[in-house]
Tab-separated table of C-alpha atoms in Angstrom:
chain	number	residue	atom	x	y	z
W	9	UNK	CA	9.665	12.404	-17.299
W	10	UNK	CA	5.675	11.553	-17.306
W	11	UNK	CA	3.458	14.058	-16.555
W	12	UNK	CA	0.088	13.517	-15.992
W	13	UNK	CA	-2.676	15.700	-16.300
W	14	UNK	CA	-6.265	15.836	-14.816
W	15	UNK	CA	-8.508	18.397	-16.513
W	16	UNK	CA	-11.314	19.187	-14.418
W	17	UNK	CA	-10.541	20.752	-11.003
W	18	UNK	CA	-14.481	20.521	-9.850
W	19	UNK	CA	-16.927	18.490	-10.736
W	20	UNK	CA	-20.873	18.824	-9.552
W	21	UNK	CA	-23.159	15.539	-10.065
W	22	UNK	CA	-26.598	15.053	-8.085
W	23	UNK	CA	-26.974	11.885	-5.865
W	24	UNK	CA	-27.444	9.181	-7.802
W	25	UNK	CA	-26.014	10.352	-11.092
W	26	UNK	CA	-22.665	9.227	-13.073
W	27	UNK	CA	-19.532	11.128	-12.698
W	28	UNK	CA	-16.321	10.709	-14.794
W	29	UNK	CA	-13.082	12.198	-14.114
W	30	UNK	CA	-10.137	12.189	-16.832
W	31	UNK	CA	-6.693	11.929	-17.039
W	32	UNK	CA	-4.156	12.046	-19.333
W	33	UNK	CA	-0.360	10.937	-19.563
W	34	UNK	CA	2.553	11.715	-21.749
W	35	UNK	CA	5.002	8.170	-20.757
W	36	UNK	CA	4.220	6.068	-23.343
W	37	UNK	CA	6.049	3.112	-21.249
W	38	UNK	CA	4.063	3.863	-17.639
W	39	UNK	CA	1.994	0.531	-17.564
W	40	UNK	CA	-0.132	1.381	-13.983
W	41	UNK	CA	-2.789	3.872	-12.971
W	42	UNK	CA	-4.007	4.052	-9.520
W	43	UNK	CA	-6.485	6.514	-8.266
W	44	UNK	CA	-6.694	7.809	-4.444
W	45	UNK	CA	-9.692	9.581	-2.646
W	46	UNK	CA	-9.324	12.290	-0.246
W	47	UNK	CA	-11.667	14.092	2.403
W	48	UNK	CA	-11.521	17.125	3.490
W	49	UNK	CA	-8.809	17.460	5.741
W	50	UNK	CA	-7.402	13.351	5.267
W	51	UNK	CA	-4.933	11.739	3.838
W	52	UNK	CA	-5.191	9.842	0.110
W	53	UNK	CA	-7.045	6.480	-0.178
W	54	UNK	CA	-6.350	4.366	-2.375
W	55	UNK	CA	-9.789	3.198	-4.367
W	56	UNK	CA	-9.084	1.559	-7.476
W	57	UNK	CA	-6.323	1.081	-10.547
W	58	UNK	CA	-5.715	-0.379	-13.463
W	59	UNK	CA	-2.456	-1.986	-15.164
W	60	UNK	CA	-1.758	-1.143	-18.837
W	61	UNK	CA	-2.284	-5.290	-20.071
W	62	UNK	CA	-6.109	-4.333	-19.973
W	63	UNK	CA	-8.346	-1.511	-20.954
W	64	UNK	CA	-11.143	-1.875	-18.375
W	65	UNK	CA	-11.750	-2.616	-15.121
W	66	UNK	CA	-14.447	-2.448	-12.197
W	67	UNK	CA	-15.276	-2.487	-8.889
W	68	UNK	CA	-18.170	-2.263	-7.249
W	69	UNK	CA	-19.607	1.474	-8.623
W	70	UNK	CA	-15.696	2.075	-9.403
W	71	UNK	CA	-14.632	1.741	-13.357
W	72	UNK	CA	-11.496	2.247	-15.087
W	73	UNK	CA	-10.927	2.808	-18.398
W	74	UNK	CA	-7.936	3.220	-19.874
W	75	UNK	CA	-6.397	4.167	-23.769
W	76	UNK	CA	-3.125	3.469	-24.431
W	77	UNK	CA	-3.742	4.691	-27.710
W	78	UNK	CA	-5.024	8.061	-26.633
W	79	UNK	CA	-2.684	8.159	-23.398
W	80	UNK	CA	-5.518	8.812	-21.792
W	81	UNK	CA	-7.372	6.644	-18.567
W	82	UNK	CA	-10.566	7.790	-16.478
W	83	UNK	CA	-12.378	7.284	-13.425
W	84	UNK	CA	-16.429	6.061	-13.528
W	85	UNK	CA	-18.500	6.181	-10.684
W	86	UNK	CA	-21.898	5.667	-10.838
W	87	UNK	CA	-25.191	5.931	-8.635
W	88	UNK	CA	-23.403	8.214	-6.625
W	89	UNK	CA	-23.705	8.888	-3.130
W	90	UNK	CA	-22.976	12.521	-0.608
W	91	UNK	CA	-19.983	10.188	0.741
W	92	UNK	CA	-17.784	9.796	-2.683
W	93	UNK	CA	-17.393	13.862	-2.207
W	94	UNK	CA	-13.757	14.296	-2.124
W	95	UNK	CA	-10.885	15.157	-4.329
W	96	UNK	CA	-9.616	12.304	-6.481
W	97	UNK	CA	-6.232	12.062	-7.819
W	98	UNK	CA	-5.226	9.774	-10.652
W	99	UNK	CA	-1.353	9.343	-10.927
W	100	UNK	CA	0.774	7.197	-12.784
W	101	UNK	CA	3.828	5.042	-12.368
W	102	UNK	CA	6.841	6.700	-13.691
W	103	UNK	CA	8.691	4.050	-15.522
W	104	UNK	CA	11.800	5.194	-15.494
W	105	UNK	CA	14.655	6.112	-12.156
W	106	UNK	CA	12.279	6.207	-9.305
W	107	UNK	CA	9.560	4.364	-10.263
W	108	UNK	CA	7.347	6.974	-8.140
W	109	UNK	CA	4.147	7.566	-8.609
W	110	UNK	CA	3.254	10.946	-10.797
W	111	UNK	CA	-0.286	12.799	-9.921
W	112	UNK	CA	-2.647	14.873	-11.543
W	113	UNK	CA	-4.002	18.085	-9.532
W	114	UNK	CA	-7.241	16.622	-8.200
W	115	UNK	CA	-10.504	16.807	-8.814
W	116	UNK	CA	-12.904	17.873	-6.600
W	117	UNK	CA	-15.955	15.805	-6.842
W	118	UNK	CA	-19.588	17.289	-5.713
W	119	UNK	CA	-22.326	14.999	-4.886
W	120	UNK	CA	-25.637	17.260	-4.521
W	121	UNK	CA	-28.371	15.770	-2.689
K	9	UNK	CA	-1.788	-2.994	11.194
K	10	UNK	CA	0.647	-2.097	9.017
K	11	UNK	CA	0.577	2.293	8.689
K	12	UNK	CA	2.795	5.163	8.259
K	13	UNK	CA	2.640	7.319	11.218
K	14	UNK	CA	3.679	10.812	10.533
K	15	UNK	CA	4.812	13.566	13.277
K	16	UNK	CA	3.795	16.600	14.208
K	17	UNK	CA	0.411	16.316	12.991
K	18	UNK	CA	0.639	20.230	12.426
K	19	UNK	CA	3.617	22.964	12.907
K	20	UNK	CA	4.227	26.615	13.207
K	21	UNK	CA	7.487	27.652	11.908
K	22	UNK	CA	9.398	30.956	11.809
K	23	UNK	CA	11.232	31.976	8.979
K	24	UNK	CA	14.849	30.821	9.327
K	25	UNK	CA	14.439	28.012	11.405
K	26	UNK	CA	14.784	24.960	11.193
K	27	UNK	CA	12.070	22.151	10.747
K	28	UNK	CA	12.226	18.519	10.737
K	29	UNK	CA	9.182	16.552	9.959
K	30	UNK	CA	9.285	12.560	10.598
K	31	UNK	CA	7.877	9.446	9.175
K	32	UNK	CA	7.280	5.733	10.528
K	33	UNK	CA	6.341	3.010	8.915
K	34	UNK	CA	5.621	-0.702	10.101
K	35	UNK	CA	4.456	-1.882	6.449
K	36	UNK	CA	8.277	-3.508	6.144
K	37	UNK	CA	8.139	-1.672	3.169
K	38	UNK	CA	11.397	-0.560	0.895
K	39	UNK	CA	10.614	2.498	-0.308
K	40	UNK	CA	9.412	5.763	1.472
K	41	UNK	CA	8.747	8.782	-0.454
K	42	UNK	CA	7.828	12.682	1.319
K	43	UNK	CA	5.450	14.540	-0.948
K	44	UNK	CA	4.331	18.218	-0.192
K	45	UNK	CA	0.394	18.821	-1.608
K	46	UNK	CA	-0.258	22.505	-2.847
K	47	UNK	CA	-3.824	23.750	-3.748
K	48	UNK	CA	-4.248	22.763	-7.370
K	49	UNK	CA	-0.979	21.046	-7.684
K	50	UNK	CA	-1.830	17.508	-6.735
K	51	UNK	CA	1.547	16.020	-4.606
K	52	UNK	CA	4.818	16.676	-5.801
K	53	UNK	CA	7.872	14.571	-4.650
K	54	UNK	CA	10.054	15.809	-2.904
K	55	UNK	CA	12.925	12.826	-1.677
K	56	UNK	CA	12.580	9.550	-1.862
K	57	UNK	CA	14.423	6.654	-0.377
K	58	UNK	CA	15.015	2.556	-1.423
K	59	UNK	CA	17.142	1.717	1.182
K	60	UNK	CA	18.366	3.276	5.087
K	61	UNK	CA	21.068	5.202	4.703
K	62	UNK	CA	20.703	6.399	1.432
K	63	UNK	CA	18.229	9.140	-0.073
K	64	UNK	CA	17.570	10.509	-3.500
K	65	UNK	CA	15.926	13.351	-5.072
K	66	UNK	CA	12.693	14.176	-6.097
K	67	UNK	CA	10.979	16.609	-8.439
K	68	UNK	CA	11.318	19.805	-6.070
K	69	UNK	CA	14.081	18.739	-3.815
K	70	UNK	CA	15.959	22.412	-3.384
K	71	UNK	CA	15.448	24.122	0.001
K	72	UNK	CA	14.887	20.263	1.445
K	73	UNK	CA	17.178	17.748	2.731
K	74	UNK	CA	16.013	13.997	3.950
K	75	UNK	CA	17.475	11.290	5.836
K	76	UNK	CA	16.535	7.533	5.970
K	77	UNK	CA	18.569	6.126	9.624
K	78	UNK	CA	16.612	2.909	9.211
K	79	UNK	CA	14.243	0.803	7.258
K	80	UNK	CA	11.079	2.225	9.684
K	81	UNK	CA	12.156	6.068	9.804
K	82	UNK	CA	12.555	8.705	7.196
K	83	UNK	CA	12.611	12.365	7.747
K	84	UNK	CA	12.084	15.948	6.157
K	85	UNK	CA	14.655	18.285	7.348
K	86	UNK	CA	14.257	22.154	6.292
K	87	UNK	CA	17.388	23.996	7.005
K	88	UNK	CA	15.927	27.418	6.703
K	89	UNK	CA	12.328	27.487	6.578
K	90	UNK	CA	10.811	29.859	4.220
K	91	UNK	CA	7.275	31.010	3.440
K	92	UNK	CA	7.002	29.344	0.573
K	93	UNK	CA	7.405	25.825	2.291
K	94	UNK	CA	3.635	26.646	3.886
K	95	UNK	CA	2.616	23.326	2.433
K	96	UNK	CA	0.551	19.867	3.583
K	97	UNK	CA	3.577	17.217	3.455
K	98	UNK	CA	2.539	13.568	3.157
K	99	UNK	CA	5.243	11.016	3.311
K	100	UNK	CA	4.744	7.317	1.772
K	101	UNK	CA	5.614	4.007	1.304
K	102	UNK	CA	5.756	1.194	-0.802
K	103	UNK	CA	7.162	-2.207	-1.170
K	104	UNK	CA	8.840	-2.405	-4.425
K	105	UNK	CA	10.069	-0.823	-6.920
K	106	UNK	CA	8.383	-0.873	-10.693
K	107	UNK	CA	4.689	-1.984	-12.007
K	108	UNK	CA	1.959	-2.502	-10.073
K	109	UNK	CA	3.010	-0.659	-6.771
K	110	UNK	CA	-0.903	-1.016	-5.265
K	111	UNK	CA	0.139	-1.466	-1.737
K	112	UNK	CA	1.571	2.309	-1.928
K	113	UNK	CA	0.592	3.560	2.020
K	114	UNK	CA	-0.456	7.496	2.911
K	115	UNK	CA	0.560	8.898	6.370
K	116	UNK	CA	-2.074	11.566	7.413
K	117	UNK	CA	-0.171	14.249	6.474
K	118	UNK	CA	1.642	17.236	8.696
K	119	UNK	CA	0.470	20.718	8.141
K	120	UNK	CA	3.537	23.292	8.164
K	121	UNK	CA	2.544	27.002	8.516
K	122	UNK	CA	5.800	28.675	8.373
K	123	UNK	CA	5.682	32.708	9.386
């Protein structure tokens, strides 16, 4: 079955900086990527995805980018702010049986002022 | 507005006991899922459920049973609680089944603390 994989656990940016978070997938036939924010102590949010029929896509200070080729799909955020502190998970749709959604461990994202 | 309401918000358990965690959703969704969230293990599924009255297995489904009465309810039943169940559980729905599952809807998790 997929597996996905999110390499950083932690991740320390200063206000207003970029930060990138990556993931990586082994299902060569999973086609959709969401990724969900949670505070301390919440539940997930969803913030933004991205289907496999493109390779980018952005929203607001959110970007996806995803490679097929490389089985590989990360989360941009720039000009960040204290308030996108939080773990974020990236998962995958498992294509096959379930369909459920596969996650990464989390990231937990610093914002320093 | 459309949610998934989970209950208790937290728990104490003994060892041995027996522990059922529930779910609600008004989303008039198809699918509900339970998920337990370790420290650096993201969520792992645990049941999952397309339709009431029927319930399937997850990735880690030993030491857990579930049961779907209706289209609204699904619940987390541990038989025999056991330390290693210490775990935030989030359940979750969704509408379909397949690509593009966006409208997939958190409950705010129950804390277990079993001792």
């Amino acid at each position: 079955g997929e597996k996905v994989e999110q390499h950083q656990s932690t991740l320390s940016v200063r206000e207003g900086d970029s930060a990138v978070i990556n993931c990586t997938y082994t299902d060569t036939a999973s086609s959709y990527f969401p990724w969900y924010k949670q505070e301390a102590g919440k539940s997930l949010h969803f913030v933004i995805d991205i289907r496999s029929n493109v390779d980018r896509k952005q929203s607001q200070r959110l970007t996806v980018l995803l490679d097929k080729k490389a089985k590989r799909f990360s989360l941009h955020i720039t000009a960040t702010q204290p308030e996108d502190s939080a773990i974020y998970f990236c998962a995958a749709i498992q294509s096959s049986g379930s369909w459920q959604l596969i996650f990464g461990s989390g990231t937990q994202l610093t914002v320093m002022p | 507005e459309a949610a998934v309401t989970q209950s208790p918000r937290s728990k104490v358990a003994v060892t041995g006991g027996k522990v059922t965690l529930s779910c609600h959703q008004t989303n008039n969704h198809d699918y509900m899922y339970w998920y337990r969230q370790d420290t650096g293990h993201g969520l792992r599924l645990i049941h999952y459920s397309y339709v009431a009255d029927s319930t399937e297995k997850g990735d880690i489904p030993d030491g857990y049973k579930a049961s779907r009465p209706s289209q609204e309810n699904f619940s987390l039943i541990l038989e025999l609680a056991s330390l290693s169940q210490t775990a935030v559980y989030f359940c979750a729905s969704s509408s379909t089944s397949g690509d593009a599952n966006s409208d997939y809807t958190f409950g705010s998790g129950t804390r277990l603390l079993v001792i």
